[in-house]
mmCIF file of C-alpha atoms in Angstrom:
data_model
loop_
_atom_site.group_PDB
_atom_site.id
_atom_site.type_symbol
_atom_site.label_atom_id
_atom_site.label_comp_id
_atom_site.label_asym_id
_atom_site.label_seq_id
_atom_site.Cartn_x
_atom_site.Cartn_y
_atom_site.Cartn_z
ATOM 1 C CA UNK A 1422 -39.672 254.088 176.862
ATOM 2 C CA UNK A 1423 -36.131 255.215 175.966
ATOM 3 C CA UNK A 1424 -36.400 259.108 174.635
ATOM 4 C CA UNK A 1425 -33.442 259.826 171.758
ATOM 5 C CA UNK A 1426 -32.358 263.361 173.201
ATOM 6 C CA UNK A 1427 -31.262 266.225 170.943
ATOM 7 C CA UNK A 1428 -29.825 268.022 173.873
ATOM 8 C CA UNK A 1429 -26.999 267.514 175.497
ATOM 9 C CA UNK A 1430 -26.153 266.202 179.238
ATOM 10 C CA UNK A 1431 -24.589 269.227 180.735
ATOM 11 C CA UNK A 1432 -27.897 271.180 179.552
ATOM 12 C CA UNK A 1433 -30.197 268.899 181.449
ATOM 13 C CA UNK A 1434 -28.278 268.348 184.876
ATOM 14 C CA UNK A 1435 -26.149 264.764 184.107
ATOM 15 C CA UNK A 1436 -23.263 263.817 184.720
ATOM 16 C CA UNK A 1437 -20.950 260.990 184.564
ATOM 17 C CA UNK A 1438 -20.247 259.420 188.297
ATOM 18 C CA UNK A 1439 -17.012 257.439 188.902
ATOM 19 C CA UNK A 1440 -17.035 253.763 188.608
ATOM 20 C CA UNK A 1441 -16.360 253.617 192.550
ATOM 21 C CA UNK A 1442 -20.136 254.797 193.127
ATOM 22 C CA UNK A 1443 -22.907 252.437 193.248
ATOM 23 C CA UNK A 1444 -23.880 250.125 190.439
ATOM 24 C CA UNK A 1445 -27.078 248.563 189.415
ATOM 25 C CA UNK A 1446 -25.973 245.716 186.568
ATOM 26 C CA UNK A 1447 -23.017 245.440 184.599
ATOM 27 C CA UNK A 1448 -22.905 244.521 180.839
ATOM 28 C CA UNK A 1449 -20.272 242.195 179.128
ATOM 29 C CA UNK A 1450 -20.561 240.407 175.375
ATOM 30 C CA UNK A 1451 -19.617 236.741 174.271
ATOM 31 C CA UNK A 1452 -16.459 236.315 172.912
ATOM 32 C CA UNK A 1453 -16.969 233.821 169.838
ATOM 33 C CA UNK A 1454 -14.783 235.775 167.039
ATOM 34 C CA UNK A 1455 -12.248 233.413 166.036
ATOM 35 C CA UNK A 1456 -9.793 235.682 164.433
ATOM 36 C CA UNK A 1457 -9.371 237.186 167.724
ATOM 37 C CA UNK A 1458 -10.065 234.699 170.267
ATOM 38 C CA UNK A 1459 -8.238 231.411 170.120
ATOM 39 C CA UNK A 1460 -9.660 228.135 169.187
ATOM 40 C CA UNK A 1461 -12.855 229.888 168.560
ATOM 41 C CA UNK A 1462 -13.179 231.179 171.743
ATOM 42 C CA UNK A 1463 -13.163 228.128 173.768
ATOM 43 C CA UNK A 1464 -11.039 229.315 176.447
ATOM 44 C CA UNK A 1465 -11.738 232.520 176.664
ATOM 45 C CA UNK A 1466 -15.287 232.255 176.984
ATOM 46 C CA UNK A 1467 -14.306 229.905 180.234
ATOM 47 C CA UNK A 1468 -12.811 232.616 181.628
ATOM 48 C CA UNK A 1469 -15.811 235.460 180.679
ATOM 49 C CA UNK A 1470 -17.673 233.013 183.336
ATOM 50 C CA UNK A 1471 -15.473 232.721 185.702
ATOM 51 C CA UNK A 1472 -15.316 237.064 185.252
ATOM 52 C CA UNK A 1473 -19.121 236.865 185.154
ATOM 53 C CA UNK A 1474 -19.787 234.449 188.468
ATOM 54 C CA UNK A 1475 -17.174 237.039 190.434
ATOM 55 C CA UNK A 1476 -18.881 239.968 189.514
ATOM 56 C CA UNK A 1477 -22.717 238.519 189.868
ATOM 57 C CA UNK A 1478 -21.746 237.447 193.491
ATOM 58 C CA UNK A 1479 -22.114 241.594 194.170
ATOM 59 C CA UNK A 1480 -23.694 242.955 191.094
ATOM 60 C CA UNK A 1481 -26.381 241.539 188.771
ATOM 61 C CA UNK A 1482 -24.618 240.694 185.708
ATOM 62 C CA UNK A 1483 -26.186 240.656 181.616
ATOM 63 C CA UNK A 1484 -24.412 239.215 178.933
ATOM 64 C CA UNK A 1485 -25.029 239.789 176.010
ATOM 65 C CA UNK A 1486 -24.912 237.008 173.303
ATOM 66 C CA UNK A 1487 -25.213 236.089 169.449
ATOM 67 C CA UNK A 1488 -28.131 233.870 168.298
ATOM 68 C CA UNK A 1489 -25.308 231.299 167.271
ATOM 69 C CA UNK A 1490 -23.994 231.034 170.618
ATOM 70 C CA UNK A 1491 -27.286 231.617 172.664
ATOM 71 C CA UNK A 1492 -27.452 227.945 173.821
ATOM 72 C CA UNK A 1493 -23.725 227.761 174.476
ATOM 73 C CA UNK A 1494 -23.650 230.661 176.729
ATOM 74 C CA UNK A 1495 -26.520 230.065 178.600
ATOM 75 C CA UNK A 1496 -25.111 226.215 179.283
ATOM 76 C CA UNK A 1497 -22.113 227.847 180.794
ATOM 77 C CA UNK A 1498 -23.388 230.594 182.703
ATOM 78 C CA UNK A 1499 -24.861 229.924 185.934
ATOM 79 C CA UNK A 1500 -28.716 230.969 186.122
ATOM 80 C CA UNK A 1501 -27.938 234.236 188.000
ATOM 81 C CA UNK A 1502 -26.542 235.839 184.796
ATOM 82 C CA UNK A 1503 -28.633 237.155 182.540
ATOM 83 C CA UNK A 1504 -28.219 236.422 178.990
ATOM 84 C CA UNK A 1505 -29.700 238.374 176.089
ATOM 85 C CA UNK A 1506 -29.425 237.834 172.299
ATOM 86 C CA UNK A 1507 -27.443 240.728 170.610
ATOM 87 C CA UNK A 1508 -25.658 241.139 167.773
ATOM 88 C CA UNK A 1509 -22.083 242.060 168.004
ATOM 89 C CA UNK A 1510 -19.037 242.361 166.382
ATOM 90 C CA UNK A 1511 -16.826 241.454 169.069
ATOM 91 C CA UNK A 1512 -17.017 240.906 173.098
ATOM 92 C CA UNK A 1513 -15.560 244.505 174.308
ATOM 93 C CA UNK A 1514 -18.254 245.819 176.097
ATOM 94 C CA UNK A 1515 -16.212 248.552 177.650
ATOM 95 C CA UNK A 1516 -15.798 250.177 174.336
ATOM 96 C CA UNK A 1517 -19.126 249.329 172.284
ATOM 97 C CA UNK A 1518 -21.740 250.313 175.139
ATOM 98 C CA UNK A 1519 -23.270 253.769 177.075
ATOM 99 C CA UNK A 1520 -21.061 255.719 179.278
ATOM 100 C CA UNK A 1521 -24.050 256.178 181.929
ATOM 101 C CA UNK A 1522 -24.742 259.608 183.401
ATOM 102 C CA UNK A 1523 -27.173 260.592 186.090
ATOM 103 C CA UNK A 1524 -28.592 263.384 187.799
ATOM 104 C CA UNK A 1525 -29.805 264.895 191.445
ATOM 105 C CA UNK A 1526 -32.961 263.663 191.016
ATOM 106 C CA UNK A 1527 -32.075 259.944 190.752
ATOM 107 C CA UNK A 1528 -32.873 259.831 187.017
ATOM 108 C CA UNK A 1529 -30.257 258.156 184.422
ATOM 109 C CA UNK A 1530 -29.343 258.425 180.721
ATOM 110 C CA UNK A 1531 -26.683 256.704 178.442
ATOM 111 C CA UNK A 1532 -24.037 258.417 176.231
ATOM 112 C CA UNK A 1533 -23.925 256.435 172.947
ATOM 113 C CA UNK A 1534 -20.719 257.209 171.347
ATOM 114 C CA UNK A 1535 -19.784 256.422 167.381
ATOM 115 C CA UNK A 1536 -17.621 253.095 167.194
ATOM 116 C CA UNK A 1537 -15.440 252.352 164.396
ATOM 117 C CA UNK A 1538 -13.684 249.573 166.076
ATOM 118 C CA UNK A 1539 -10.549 251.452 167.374
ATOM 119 C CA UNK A 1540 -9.353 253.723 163.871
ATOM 120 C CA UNK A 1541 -11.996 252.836 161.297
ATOM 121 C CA UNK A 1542 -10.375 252.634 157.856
ATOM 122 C CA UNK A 1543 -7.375 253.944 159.010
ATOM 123 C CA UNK A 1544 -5.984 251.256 161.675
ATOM 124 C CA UNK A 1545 -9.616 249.904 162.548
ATOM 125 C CA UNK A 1546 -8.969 246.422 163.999
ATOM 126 C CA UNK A 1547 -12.056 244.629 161.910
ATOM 127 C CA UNK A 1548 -14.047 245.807 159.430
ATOM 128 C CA UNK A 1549 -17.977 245.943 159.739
ATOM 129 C CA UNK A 1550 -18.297 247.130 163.104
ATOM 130 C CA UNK A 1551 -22.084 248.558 162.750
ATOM 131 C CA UNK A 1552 -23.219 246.160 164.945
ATOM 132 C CA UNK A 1553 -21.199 247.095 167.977
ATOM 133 C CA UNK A 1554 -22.447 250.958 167.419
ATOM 134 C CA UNK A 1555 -25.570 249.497 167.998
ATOM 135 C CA UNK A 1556 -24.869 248.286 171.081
ATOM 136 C CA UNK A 1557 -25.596 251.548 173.170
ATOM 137 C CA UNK A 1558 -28.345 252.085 172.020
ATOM 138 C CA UNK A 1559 -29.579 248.853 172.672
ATOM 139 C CA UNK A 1560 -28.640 248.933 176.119
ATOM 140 C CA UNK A 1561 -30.496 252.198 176.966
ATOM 141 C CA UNK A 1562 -33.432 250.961 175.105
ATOM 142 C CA UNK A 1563 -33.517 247.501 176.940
ATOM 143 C CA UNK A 1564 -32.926 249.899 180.428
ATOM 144 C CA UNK A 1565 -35.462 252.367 179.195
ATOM 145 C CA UNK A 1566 -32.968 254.749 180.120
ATOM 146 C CA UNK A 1567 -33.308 257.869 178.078
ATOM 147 C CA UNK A 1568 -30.077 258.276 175.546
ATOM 148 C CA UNK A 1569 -28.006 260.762 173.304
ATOM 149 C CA UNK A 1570 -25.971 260.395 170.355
ATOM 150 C CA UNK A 1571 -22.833 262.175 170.855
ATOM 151 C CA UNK A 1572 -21.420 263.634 167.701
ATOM 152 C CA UNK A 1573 -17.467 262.136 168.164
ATOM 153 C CA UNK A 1574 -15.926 258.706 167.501
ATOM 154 C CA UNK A 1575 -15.115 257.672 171.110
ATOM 155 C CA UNK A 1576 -14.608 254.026 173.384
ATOM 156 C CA UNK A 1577 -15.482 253.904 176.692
ATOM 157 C CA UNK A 1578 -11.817 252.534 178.046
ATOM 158 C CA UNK A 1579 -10.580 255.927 176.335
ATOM 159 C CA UNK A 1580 -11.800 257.716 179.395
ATOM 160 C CA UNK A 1581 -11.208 257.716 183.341
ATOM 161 C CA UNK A 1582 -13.080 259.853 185.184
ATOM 162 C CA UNK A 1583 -13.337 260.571 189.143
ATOM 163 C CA UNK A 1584 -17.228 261.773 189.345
ATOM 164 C CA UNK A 1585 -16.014 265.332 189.908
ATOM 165 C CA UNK A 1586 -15.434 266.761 187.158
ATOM 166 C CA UNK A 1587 -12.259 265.408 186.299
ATOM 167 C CA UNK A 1588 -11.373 263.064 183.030
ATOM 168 C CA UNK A 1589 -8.119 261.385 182.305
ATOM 169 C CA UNK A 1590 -7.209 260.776 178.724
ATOM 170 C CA UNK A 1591 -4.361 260.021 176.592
ATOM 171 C CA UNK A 1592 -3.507 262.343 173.509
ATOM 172 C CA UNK A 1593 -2.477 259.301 171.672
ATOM 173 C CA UNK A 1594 -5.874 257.592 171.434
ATOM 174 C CA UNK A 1595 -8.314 260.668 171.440
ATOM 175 C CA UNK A 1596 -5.947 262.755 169.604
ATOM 176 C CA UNK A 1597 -5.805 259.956 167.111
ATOM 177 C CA UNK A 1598 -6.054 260.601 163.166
ATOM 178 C CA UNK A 1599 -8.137 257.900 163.343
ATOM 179 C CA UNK A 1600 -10.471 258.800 165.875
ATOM 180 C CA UNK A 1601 -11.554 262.681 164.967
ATOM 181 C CA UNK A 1602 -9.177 264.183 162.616
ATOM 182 C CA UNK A 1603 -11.370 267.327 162.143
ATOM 183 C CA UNK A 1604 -11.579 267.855 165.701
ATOM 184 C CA UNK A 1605 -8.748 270.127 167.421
ATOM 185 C CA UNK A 1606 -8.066 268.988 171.491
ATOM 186 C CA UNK A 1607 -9.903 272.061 172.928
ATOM 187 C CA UNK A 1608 -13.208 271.092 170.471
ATOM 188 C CA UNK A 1609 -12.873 267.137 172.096
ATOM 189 C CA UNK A 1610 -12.517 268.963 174.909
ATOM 190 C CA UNK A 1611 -15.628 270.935 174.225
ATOM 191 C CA UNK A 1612 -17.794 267.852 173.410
ATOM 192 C CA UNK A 1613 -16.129 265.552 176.610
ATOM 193 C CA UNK A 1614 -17.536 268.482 178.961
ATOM 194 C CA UNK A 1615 -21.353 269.026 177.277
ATOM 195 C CA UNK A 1616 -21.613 265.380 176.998
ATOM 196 C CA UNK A 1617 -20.437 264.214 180.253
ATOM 197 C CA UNK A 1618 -20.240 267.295 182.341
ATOM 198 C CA UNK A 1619 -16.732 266.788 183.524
ATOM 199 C CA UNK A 1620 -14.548 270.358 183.982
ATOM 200 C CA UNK A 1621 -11.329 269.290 183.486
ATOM 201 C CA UNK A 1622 -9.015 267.040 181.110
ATOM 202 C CA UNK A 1623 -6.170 265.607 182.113
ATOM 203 C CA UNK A 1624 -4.095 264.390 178.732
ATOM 204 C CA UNK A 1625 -0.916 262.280 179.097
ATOM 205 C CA UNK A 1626 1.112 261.384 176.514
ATOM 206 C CA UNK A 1627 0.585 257.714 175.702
ATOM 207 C CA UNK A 1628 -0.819 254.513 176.820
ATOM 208 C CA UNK A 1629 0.317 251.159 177.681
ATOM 209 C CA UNK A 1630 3.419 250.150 174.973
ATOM 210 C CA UNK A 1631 1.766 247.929 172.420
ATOM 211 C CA UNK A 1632 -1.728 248.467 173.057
ATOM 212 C CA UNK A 1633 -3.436 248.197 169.588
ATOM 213 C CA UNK A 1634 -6.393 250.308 171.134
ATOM 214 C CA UNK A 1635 -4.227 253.449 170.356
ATOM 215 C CA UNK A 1636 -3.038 253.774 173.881
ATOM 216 C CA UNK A 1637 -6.452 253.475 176.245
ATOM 217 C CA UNK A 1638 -6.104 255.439 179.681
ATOM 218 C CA UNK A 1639 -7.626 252.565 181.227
ATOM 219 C CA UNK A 1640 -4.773 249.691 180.665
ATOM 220 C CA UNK A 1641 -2.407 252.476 182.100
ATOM 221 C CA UNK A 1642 -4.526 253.899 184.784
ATOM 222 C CA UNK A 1643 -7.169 253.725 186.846
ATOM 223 C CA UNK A 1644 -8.813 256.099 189.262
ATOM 224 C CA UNK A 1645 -9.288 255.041 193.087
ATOM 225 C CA UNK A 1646 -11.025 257.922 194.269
ATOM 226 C CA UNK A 1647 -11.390 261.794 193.909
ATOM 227 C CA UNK A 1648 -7.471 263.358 193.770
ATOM 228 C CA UNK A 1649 -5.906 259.782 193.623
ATOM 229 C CA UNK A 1650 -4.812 257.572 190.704
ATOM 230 C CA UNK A 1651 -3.213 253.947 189.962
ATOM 231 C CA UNK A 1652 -0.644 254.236 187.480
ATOM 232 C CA UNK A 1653 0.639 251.262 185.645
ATOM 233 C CA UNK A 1654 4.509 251.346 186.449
ATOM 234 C CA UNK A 1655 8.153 249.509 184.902
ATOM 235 C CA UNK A 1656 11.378 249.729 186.573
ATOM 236 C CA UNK A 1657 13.493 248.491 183.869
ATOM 237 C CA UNK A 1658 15.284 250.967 181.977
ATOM 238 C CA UNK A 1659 15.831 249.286 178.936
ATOM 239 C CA UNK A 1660 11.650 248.184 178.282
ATOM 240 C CA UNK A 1661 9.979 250.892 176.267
ATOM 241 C CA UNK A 1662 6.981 250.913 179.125
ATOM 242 C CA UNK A 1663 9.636 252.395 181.605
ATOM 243 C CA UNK A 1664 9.724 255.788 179.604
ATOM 244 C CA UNK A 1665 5.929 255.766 179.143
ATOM 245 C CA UNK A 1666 5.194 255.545 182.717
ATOM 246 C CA UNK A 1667 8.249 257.921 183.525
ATOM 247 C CA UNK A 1668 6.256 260.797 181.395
ATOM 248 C CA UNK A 1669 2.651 260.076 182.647
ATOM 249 C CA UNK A 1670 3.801 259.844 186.345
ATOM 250 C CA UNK A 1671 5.487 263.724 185.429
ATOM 251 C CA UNK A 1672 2.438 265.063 183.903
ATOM 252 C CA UNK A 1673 0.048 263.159 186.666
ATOM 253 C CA UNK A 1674 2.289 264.406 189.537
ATOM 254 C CA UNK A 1675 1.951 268.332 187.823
ATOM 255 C CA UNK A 1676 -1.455 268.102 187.200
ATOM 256 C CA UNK A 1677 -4.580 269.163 189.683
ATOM 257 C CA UNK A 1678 -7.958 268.296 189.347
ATOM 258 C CA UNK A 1679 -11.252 269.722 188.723
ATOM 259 C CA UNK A 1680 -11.216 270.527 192.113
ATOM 260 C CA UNK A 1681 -7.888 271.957 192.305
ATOM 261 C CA UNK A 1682 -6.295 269.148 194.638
ATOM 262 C CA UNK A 1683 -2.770 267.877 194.025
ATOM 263 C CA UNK A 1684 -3.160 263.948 192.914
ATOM 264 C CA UNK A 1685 -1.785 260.874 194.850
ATOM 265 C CA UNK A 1686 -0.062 258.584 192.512
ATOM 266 C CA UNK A 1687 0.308 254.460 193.625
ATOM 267 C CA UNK A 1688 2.317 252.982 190.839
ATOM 268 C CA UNK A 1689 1.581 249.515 190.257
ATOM 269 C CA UNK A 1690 4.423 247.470 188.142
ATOM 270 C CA UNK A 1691 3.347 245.516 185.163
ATOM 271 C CA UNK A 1692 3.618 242.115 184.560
ATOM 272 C CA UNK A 1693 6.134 239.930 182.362
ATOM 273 C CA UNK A 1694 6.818 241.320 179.912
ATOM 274 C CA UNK A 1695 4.481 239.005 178.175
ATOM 275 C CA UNK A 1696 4.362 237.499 174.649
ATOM 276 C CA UNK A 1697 1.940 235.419 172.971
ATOM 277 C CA UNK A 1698 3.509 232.102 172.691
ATOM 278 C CA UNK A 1699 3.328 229.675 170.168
ATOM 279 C CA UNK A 1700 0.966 227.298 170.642
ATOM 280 C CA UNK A 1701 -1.955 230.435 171.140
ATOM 281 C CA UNK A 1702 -1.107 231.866 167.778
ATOM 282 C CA UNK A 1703 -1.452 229.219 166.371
ATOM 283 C CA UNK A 1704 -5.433 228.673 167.531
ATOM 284 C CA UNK A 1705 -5.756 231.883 165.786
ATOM 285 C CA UNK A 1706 -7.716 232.952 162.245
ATOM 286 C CA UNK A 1707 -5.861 235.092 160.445
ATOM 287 C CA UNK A 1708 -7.096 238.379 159.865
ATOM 288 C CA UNK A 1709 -5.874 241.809 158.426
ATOM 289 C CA UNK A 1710 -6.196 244.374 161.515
ATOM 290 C CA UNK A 1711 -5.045 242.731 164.438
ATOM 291 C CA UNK A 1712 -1.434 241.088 165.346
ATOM 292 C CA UNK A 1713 -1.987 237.892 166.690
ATOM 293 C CA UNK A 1714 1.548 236.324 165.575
ATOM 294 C CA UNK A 1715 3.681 234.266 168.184
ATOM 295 C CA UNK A 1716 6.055 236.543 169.858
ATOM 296 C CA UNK A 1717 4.008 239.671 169.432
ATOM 297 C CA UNK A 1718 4.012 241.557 172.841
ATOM 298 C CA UNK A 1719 1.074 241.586 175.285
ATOM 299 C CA UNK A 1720 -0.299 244.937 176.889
ATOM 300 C CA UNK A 1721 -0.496 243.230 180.281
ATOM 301 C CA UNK A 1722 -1.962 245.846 182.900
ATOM 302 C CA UNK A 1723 -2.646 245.253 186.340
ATOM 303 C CA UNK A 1724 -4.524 248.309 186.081
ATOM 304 C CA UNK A 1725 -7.544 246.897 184.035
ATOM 305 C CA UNK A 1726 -9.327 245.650 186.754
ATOM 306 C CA UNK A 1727 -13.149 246.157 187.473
ATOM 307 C CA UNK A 1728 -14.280 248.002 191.006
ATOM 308 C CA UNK A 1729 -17.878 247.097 191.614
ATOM 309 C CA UNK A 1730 -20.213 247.487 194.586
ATOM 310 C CA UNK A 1731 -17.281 247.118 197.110
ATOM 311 C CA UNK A 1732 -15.830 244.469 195.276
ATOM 312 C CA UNK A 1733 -12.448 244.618 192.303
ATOM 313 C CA UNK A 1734 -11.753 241.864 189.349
ATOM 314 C CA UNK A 1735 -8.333 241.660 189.128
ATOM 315 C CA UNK A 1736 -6.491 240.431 186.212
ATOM 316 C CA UNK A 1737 -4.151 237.561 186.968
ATOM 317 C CA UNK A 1738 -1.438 237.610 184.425
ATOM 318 C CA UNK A 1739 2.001 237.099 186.186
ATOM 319 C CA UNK A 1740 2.913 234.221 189.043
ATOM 320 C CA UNK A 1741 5.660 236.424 189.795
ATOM 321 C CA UNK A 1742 3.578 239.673 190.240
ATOM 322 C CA UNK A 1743 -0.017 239.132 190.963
ATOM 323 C CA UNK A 1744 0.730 239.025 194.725
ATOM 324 C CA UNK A 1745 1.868 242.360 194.661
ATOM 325 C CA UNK A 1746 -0.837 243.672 192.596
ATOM 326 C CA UNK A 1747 -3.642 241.809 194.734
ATOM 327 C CA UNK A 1748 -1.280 243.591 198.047
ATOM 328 C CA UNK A 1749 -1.328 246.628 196.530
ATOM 329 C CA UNK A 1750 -5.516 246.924 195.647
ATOM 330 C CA UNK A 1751 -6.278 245.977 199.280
ATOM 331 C CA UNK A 1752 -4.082 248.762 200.803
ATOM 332 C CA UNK A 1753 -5.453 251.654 198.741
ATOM 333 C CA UNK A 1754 -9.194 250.052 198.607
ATOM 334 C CA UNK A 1755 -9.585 249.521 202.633
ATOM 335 C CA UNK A 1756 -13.051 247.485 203.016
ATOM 336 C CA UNK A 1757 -12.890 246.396 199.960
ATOM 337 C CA UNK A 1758 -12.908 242.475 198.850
ATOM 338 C CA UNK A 1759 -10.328 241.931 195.760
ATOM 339 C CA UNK A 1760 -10.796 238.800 193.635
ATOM 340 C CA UNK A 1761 -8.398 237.449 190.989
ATOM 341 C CA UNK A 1762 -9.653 235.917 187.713
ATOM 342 C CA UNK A 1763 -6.919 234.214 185.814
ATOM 343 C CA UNK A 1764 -7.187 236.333 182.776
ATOM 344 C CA UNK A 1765 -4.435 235.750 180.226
ATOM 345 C CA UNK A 1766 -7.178 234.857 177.590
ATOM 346 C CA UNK A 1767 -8.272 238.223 177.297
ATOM 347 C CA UNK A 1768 -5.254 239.490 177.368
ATOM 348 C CA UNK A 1769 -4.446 237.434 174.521
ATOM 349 C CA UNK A 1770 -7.446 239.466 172.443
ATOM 350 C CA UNK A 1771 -6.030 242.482 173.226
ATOM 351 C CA UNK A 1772 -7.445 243.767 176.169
ATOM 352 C CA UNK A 1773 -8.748 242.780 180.080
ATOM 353 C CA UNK A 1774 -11.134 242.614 182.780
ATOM 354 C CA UNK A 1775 -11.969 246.302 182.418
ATOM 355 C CA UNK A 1776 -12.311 246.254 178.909
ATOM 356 C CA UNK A 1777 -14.726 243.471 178.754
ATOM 357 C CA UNK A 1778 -17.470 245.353 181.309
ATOM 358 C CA UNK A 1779 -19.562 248.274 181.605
ATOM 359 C CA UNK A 1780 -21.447 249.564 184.486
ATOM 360 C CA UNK A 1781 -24.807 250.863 184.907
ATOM 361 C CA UNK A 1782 -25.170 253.050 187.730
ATOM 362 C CA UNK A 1783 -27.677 252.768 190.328
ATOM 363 C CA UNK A 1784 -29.812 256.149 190.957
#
């Protein structure tokens, strides 16, 4: 059965482990909304299998599905991926479902977070989004994995953290007035520690430029290990990332951990810039909350890749830059087996490989 706990975490012995440790199954959702996704999904749901099949090869995979696209889904996914009927508002798993933690004694419980779909009624990008708050939940009860509310407005891809006690944040998402306006940064603080038993926050400024998420850590970082970080990097002077990743490689390179070690900083350069051309806007719905227009700038991040069971998704977004980032992954992951996934269709609904998974851990 899957107990509803009224405590918290930290008081019963869990914690969240980094995403480099172990991992039983990973979640993802259909992408079908056509206000988002072009052409009503179409091609990006060819590329959430081809994601799928190169994570399943190493990890069991679940996706999740609407009863309208049930039969569609499980056409197109191969027999080793498990599909599930769920409701959903959109496909961003990363954001909608538990942030697992476990304990010493091999036991695990999910931390089901409020969603209001990235700012709510302030800068929300769609409005009902009380299906994907029932995602977690869902998850943890189809797991029987024991779960707790936590009492903040929070998305998964708004945290980073190394299994040690560290999290990485960025004080323009969590910090949000859209997020927790009653909430000062050391009572976030407060809740981030008894809910995931982490020690430490690391805040930096802002995330990727244009990233309608209100700057997620994760399309601007990602952590390798324990004291050692990928940060998304620009060399040009005159694009607006170049100051961004200027000020979060000053704060990273001041900053210790929750173990009081210095951090080692591999910057990885962005792609493009990239712009949504033409012919995708035009496959698009229009809608009120999220820019879909041709010309509007992408938040392409190498650093949105998934690490799973020895194995990382990489985004491929950029002929002239993929190399690099594929180069870059095997030097700082020794032994570990990188696979690109041309993913420019999820970029094109606003986020990436990352965004659209969520691990379970194994205990």
């Amino acid at each position: 059965m899957s107990i509803s706990y009224t405590t918290t975490p930290k008081e019963d012995g869990f914690r969240m482990p980094g995403e480099h440790d172990a991992h039983k199954e990973i979640w993802m959702a259909w992408p079908e909304r056509s206000d988002n996704w072009r052409l009503g999904g179409k091609p990006a749901q060819q590329v959430f299998v081809n994601v799928a099949k190169a994570i399943a090869e190493v990890t069991p995979v679940t996706m999740a599905v609407t009863a309208a696209q049930y039969d569609n889904a499980r056409t197109m996914l191969p027999e080793n991926i498990r599909v599930i009927e769920m409701a959903t508002d959109d496909s961003w798993m990363r954001d909608i479902a538990p942030s697992y933690v476990v304990n010493d004694k091999g036991e695990r419980r999910g931390v089901d977070w409020e969603f209001n779909a990235w700012g709510g009624l302030v800068d929300g990008l769609y409005f009902p989004w009380n299906r994907d708050d029932q995602v977690a939940r869902k998850i943890c009860e189809i797991h029987r994995d024991g779960h707790y509310r936590a009492p903040i407005v929070l998305e998964g891809g708004s945290i980073h953290v190394d299994g040690e006690g560290t999290l990485y944040t960025t004080e323009e998402c969590l910090l949000h007035e859209s997020r927790n306006p009653d909430l000062s940064r050391e009572e976030i603080e407060k809740v981030l520690g008894d809910y995931l038993n982490i020690e430490k926050v690391i805040w930096i400024p802002r995330g990727l430029y244009n990233d309608e998420t209100n700057g997620h850590v994760d399309n601007l970082i990602h952590v390798v290990r324990p004291g050692e970080v990928i940060l998304s990097w620009c060399d040009d002077e005159n694009d607006p990332q170049y100051e961004i990743s200027q000020e979060a490689y000053k704060i990273l390179s001041e900053a210790t951990d929750a173990r009081g070690r210095k951090l080692k900083i591999h910057k990885m350069q962005i792609p493009g810039p990239l712009y949504i051309r033409e012919d995708e806007a035009g496959g698009i719905d229009a809608c009120d909350g999220m820019e879909r227009a041709a010309g509007e700038r992408l938040a392409g991040s190498y650093a949105n890749f998934l690490i799973t069971n020895k194995r990382i998704i990489l985004p491929l977004l950029d002929p002239a830059c993929d190399d690099a980032a594929k180069a870059l992954l095997e030097d700082v992951y020794p032994g570990y087996e990188v696979v690109g996934v041309d993913a420019r269709e999820i970029l094109l609904g606003g986020g990436n490989i990352h965004c659209i998974t969520q691990q379970v851990p194994a205990v």
